[in-house]
Coordinates of C-alpha atoms and ligand atoms in Angstrom, one line a residue:
X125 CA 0.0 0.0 0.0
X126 CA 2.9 2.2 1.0
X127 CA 4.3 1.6 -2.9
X128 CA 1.0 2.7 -4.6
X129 CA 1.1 5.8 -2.3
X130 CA 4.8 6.6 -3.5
X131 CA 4.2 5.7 -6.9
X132 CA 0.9 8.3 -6.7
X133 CA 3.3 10.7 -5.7
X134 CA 6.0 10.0 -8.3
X135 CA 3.8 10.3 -11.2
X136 CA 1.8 13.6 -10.2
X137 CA 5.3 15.0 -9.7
X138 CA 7.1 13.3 -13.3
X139 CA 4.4 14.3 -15.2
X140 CA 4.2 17.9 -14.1
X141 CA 7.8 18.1 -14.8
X142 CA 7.3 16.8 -18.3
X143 CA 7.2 19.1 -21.3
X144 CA 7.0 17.5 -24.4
X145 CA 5.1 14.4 -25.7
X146 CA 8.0 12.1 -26.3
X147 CA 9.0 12.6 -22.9
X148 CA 5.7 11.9 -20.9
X149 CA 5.3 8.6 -23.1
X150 CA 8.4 7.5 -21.5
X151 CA 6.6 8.2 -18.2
X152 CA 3.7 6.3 -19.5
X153 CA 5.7 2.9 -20.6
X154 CA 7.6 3.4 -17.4
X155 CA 4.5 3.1 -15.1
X156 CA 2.3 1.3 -17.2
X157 CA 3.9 -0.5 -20.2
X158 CA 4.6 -4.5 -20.0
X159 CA 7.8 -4.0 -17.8
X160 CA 6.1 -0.6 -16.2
X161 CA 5.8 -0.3 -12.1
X162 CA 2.3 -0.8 -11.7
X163 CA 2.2 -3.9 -14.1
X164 CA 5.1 -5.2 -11.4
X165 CA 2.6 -4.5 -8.9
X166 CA -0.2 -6.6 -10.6
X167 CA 2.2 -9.4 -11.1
X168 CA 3.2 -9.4 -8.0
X169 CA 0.3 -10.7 -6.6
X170 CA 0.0 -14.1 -7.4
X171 CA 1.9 -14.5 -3.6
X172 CA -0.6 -12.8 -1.3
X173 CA -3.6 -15.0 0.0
X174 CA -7.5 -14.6 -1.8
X175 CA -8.6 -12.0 0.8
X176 CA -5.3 -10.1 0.1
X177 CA -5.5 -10.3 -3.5
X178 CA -8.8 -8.6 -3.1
X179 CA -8.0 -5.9 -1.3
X180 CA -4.7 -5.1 -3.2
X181 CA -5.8 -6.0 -6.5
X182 CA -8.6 -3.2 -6.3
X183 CA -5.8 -0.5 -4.9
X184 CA -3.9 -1.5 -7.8
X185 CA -6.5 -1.5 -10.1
X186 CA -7.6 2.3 -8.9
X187 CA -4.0 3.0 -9.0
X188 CA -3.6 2.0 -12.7
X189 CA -7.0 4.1 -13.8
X190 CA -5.6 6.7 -11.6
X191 CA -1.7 6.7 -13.9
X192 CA -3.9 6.9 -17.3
X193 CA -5.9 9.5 -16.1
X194 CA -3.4 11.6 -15.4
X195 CA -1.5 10.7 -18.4
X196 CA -3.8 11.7 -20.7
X197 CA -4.5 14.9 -19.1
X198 CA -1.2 16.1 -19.5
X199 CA -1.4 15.0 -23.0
X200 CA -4.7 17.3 -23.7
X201 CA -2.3 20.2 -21.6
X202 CA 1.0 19.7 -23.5
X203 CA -1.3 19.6 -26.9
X204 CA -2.9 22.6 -25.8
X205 CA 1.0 24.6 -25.3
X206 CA 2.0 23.6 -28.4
X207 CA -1.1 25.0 -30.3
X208 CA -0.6 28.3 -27.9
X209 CA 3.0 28.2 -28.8
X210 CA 2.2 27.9 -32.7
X211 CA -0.6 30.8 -32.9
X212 CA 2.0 33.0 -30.8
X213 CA 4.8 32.3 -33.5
X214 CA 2.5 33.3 -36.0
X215 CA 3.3 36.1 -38.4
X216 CA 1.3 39.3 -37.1
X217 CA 0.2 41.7 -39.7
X218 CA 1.3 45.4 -39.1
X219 CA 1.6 47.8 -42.2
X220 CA 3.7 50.1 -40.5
X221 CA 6.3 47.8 -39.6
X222 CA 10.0 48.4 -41.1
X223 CA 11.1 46.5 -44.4
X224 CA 13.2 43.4 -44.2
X225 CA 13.6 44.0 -48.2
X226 CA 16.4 41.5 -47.2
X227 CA 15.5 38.0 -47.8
X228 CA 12.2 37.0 -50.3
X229 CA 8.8 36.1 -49.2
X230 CA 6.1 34.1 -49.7
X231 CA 2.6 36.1 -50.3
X232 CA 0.9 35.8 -47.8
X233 CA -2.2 33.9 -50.5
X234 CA 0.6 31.5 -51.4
X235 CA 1.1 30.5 -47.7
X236 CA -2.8 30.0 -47.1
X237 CA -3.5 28.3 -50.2
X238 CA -0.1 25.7 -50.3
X239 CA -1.9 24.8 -46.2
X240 CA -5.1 24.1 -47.9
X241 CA -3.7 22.1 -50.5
X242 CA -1.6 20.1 -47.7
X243 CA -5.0 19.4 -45.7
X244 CA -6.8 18.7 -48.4
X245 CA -4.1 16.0 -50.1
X246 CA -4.1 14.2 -46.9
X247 CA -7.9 13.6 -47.0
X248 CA -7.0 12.2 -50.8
X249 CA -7.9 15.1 -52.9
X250 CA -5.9 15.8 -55.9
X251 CA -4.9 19.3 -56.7
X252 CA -5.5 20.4 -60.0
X253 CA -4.4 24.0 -62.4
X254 CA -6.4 25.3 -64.7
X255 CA -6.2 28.1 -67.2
X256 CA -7.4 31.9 -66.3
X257 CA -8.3 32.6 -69.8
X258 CA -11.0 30.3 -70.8
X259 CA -14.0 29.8 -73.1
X260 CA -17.9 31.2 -72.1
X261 CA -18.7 27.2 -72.5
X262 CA -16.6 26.7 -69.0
X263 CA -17.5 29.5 -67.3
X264 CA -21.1 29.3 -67.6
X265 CA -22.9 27.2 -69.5
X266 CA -21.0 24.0 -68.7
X267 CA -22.0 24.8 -64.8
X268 CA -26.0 25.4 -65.8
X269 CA -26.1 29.6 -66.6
X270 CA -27.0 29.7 -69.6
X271 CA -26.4 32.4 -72.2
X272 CA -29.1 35.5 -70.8
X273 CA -29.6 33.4 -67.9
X274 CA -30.4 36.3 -65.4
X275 CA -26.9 34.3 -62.9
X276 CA -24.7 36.0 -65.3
X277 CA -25.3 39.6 -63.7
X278 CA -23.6 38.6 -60.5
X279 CA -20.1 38.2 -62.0
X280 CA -19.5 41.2 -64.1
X281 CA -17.2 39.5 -66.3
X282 CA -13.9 40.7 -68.3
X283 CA -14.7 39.4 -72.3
X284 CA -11.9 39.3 -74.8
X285 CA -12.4 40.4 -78.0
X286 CA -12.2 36.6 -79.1
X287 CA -15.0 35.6 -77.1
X288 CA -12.5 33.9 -74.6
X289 CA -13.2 35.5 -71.3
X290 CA -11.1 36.1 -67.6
X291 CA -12.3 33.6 -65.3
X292 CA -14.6 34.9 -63.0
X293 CA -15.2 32.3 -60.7
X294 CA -13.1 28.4 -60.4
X295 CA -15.9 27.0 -61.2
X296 CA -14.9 26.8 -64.6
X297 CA -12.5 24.0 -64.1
X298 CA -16.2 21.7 -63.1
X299 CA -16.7 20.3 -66.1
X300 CA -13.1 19.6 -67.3
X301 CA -12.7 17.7 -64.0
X302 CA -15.9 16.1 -63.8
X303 CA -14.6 14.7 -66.9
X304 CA -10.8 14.4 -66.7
X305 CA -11.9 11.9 -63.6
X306 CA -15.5 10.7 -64.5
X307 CA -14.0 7.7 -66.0
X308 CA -12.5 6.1 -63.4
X309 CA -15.1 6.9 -61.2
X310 CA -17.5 4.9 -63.4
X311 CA -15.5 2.3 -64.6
X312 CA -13.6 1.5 -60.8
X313 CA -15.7 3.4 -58.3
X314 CA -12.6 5.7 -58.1
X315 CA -14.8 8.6 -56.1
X316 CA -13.9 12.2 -57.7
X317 CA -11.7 14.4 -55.0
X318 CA -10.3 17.3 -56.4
X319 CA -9.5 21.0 -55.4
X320 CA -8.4 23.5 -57.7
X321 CA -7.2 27.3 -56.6
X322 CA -7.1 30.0 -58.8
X323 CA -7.1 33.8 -59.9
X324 CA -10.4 35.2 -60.5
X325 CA -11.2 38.4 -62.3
X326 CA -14.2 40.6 -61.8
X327 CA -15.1 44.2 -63.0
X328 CA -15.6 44.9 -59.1
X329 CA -15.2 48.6 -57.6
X330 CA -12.6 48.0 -55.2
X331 CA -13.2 48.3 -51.3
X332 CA -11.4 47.1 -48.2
X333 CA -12.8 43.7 -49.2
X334 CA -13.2 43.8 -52.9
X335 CA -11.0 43.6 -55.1
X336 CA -10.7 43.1 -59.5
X337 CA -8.2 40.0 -59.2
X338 CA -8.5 37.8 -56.1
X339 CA -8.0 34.0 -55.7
X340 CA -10.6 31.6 -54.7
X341 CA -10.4 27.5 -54.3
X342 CA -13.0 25.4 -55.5
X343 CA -13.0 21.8 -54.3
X344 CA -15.5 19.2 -55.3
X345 CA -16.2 14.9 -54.4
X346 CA -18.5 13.0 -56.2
X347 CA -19.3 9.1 -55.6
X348 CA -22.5 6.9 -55.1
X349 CA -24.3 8.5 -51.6
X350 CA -22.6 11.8 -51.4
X351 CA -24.1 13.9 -49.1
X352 CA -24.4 17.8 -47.0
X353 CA -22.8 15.9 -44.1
X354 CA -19.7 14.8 -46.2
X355 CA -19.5 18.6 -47.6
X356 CA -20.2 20.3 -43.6
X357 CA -17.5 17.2 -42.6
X358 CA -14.3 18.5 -45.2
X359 CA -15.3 22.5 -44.8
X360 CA -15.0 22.1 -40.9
X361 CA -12.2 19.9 -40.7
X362 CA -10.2 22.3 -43.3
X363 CA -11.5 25.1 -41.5
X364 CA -10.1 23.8 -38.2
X365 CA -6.7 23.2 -39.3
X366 CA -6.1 26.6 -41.1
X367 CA -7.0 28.2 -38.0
X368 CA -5.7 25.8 -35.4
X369 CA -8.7 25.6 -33.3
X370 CA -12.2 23.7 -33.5
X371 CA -14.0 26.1 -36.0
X372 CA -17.9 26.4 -35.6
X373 CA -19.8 26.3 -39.4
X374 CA -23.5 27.3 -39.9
X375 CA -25.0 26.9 -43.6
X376 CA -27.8 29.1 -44.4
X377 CA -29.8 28.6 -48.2
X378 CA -27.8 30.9 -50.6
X379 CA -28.5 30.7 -54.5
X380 CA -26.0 29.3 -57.0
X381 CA -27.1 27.8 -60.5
X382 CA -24.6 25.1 -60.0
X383 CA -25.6 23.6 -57.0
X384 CA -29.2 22.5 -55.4
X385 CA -29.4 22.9 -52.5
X386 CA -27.0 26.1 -52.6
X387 CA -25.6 27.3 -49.2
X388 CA -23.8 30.0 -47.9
X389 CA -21.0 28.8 -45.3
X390 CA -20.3 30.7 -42.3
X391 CA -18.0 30.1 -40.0
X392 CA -17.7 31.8 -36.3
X393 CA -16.2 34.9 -35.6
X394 CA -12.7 34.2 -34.3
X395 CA -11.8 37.9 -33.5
X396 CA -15.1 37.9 -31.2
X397 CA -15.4 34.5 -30.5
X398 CA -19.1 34.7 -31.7
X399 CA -20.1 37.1 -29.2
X400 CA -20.6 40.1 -31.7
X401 CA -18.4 42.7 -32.9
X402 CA -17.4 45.0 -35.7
X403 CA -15.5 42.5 -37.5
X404 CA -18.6 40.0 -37.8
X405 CA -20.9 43.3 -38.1
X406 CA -22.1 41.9 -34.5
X407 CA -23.5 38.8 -35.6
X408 CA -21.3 36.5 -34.1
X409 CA -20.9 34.9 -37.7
X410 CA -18.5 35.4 -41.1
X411 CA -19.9 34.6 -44.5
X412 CA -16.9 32.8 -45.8
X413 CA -18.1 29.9 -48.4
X414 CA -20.8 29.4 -50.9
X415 CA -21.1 25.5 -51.3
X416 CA -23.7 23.2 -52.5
X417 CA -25.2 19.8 -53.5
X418 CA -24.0 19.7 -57.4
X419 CA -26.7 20.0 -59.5
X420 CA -28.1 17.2 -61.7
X421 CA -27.4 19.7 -64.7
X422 CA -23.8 19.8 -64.2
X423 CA -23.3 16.1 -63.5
X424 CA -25.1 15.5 -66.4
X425 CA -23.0 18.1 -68.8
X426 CA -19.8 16.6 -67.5
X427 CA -20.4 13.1 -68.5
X428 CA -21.8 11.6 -64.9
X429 CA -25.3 10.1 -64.2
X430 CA -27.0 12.2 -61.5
X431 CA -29.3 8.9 -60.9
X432 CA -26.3 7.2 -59.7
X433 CA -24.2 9.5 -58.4
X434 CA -24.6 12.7 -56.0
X435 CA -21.5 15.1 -54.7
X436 CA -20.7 18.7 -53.4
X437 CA -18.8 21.7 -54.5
X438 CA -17.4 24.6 -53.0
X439 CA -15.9 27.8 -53.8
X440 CA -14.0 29.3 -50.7
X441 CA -12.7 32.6 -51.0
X442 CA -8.9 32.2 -50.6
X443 CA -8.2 35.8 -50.4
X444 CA -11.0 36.2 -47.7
X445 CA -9.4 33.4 -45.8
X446 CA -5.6 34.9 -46.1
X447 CA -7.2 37.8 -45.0
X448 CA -9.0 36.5 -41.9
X449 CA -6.0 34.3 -41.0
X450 CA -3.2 36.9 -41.1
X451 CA -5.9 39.9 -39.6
X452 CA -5.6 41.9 -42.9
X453 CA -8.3 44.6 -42.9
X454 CA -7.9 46.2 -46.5
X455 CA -7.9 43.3 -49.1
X456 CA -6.2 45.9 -51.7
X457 CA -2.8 45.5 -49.3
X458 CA -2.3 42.3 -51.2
X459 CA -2.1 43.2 -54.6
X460 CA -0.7 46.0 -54.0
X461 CA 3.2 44.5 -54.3
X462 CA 4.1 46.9 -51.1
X463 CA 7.4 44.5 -50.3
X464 CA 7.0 46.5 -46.8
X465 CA 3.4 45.0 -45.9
X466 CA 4.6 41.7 -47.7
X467 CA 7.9 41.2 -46.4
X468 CA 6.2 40.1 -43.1
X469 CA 5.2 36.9 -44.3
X470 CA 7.9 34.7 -44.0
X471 CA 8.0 32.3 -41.3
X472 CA 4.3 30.2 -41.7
X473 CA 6.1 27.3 -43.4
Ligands
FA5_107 C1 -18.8 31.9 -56.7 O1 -17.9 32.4 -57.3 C2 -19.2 30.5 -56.9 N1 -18.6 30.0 -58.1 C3 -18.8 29.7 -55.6 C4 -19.4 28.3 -55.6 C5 -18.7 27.2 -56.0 C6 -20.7 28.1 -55.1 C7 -19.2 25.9 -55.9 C8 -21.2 26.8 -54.9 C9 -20.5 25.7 -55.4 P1 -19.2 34.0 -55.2 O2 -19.4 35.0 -56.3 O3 -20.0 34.2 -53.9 O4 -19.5 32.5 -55.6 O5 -17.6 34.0 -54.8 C10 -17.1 33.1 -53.9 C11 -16.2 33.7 -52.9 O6 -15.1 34.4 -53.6 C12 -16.8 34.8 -52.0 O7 -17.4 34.2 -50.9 C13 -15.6 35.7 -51.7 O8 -14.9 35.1 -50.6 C14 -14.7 35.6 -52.9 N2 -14.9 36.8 -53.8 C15 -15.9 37.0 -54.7 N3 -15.8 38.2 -55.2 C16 -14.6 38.7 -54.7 C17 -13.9 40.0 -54.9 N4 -14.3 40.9 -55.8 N5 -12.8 40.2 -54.1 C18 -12.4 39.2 -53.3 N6 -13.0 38.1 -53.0 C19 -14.1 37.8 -53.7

C-alpha cells in the first residue's frame, strides 16, 4: 500500500515536470507499459492470500485508472501549449512595420492556399491547375447559366475580344474535371476528389474587401451517396486546421445555379469568438463559403449520371481566408506588391 502511495506521488510530480510528448510517453511505458511499475505491482500478486488479493488488487486497479488519467490529461495540456506556442509564433500583420527588403517572401495567399492544398491531399484530394483565360462554355454554361440566364449579372465578367473571357469564378474548371476523372469513377468506383485554386477576375469597384483579381479554391467529391454531411464534414475539418482551433460552421440557403441545394458557409467569428463585434458586423458569424449539393445539370454536362451518383462543390474565398488568417483589414494591401506590408510573411512554413 505504502508503494502505490509513492508511486501516486512520483507520477503527479514526473508528469508535471514533463514538457513534451516524447518525454511523458516515457513516463507512461515506465509506469504502465509490460515492464512498467504498476504492471510489477499486478504481477506481483499471485503471492498474497485470496482475501489479500482482493483488497490489493482493487488498490492497484484504482491505482492503474488513476496513472492513465493523469496521463492523458497532461497529454490534452501539453497539446494545448503547443497550439498556444504555434498561434503566438505566428506572423502578425502590421503595415507600419519596417522592411526586411532582405531576404524573399512568400505572399501571404501562397502561404494560405499551399496549407489548404496540404490538408486537403491528406484527406485524398488531388490538386489540380487550370487556365485563367478560358471559353464562355466553361465558365457558364458548362456549370448550368445559360447564355441571358439572369446568374450571369452577378459576376461582371472581363470578355476578350475573341469571345474567350477572364475567369470569373473556379468553377470553370467543373466540367473539365468532372470529366478528366469521370471515367475512373465509373468504370472503378474511383470517387472524384479534387480541389483546384485559382485567380479570379471581376469588374468589381474595389473596397477594403473587394477587389478586381483575387484568388478563390474550389473543391469538389462526387461518388454513389454523397451527401451535406460529407460537404459540412471536409469544410470544418479544413477550417479547423487553417485556423488551429475547432471552428464552428452554420450553412444558411444561398443561391447558386450550379448547385441544389445552394448554401452559404459561415464560420464563427474568431476575432469575437461569436459574441458580436465590428468585424462579424455583430452577428457573431463570417460569411466565408458558398457550397452546394451539385446540381443534376452539371453532372449530367460533364459526362456523370446524376441517378447514380450525387457530390458537393465549393468555392472558398482564398483571399477572404488569407485575409482572416493573417488579420488583414484592406484586401487591396495584397495586390498591391508593397514588399514593406509583404515582407512580413515569411515564417508560416
Ligand atoms: C462563386 O464564385 C461560386 N462559383 C462559388 C461556388 C462554388 C458556389 C461551388 C457553390 C459551389 P461568389 O461569387 O460568392 O461565388 O464568390 C465566392 C467567394 O469568392 C466569395 O465568398 C468571396 O470570398 C470571394 N470573392 C468574390 N468576389 C470577390 C472579390 N471581388 N474580391 C475578393 N474576393 C471575392
Amino acid at each position: 500500500m505504502e508503494k502505490i502511495k509513492t508511486i501516486m506521488d512520483e507520477v503527479k510530480q514526473k508528469l508535471s515536470d514533463v514538457t513534451d510528448l516524447g518525454e511523458l510517453d516515457k513516463v507512461r511505458v515506465d509506469y504502465l507499459g509490460k515492464k512498467g511499475r504498476v504492471t510489477a505491482l499486478l504481477k506481483g500478486m499471485k503471492d498474497l492470500s485470496n482475501e489479500e488479493k482482493k483488497t490489493f488488487g482493487a488498490e492497484v486497479n484504482k491505482l492503474k485508472g488513476f496513472v492513465a488519467q493523469k496521463v492523458d490529461e497532461r497529454i490534452a495540456e501539453l497539446k494545448q501549449l503547443e497550439i498556444e506556442r504555434e498561434i503566438a509564433a505566428m506572423p502578425k500583420f502590421d503595415i507600419t512595420a519596417p522592411a526586411d527588403l532582405s531576404r524573399g517572401s512568400y505572399h501571404p495567399i501562397t502561404l494560405v492556399q499551399r496549407q489548404c492544398e496540404a490538408i486537403f491531399k491528406s484527406m485524398g484530394f488531388t490538386v489540380e491547375d487550370y487556365p485563367e483565360v478560358v471559353t464562355d462554355y466553361e465558365c457558364f454554361e458548362s456549370v448550368n447559366i445559360p447564355k441571358h440566364h439572369p446568374a450571369r449579372d452577378m459576376q461582371d465578367t472581363y470578355y476578350l475580344e475573341n469571345g474567350q473571357l477572364l475567369k470569373s469564378q473556379t468553377s470553370a474548371a467543373q466540367n473539365a474535371i468532372l470529366r478528366k476523372y469521370g471515367k475512373n469513377l465509373k468504370e472503378n468506383g474511383v470517387p472524384i476528389k479534387a480541389i483546384f485554386p485559382g485567380r479570379c477576375f471581376r469588374n468589381e469597384a474595389t473596397d477594403a474587401s473587394h477587389e478586381n483579381t483575387f484568388f478563390q479554391m474550389e473543391g469538389m467529391m462526387v461518388d454513389k451517396d454523397i451527401s451535406i454531411s460529407n460537404l459540412i464534414f471536409f469544410m470544418k475539418t479544413m477550417l479547423s486546421e487553417v485556423f488551429r482551433r475547432d471552428v464552428k460552421v452554420r450553412l444558411r440557403p444561398g443561391f447558386f445555379p450550379f448547385v441544389e441545394p445552394g448554401f452559404e458557409l459561415d464560420i464563427n467569428c474568431l476575432i469575437c469568438g461569436g459574441e458580436g463585434c465590428s468585424s462579424c458586423k455583430h452577428s457573431g458569424w463570417l460569411e466565408l463559403c458558398p457550397c452546394g449539393m451539385i446540381h443534376p445539370n452539371v453532372l449530367r454536362e460533364g459526362g456523370i449520371d446524376p441517378d447514380e451518383y450525387t457530390g458537393f462543390a465549393f468555392g472558398l474565398g482564398l483571399t477572404r481566408l488569407a485575409m482572416m488568417k493573417y488579420k488583414i483589414k484592406d484586401i487591396r494591401d495584397l495586390n498591391s506588391g508593397s514588399l514593406k506590408a509583404l515582407s512580413q510573411f515569411t515564417d508560416d512554413e
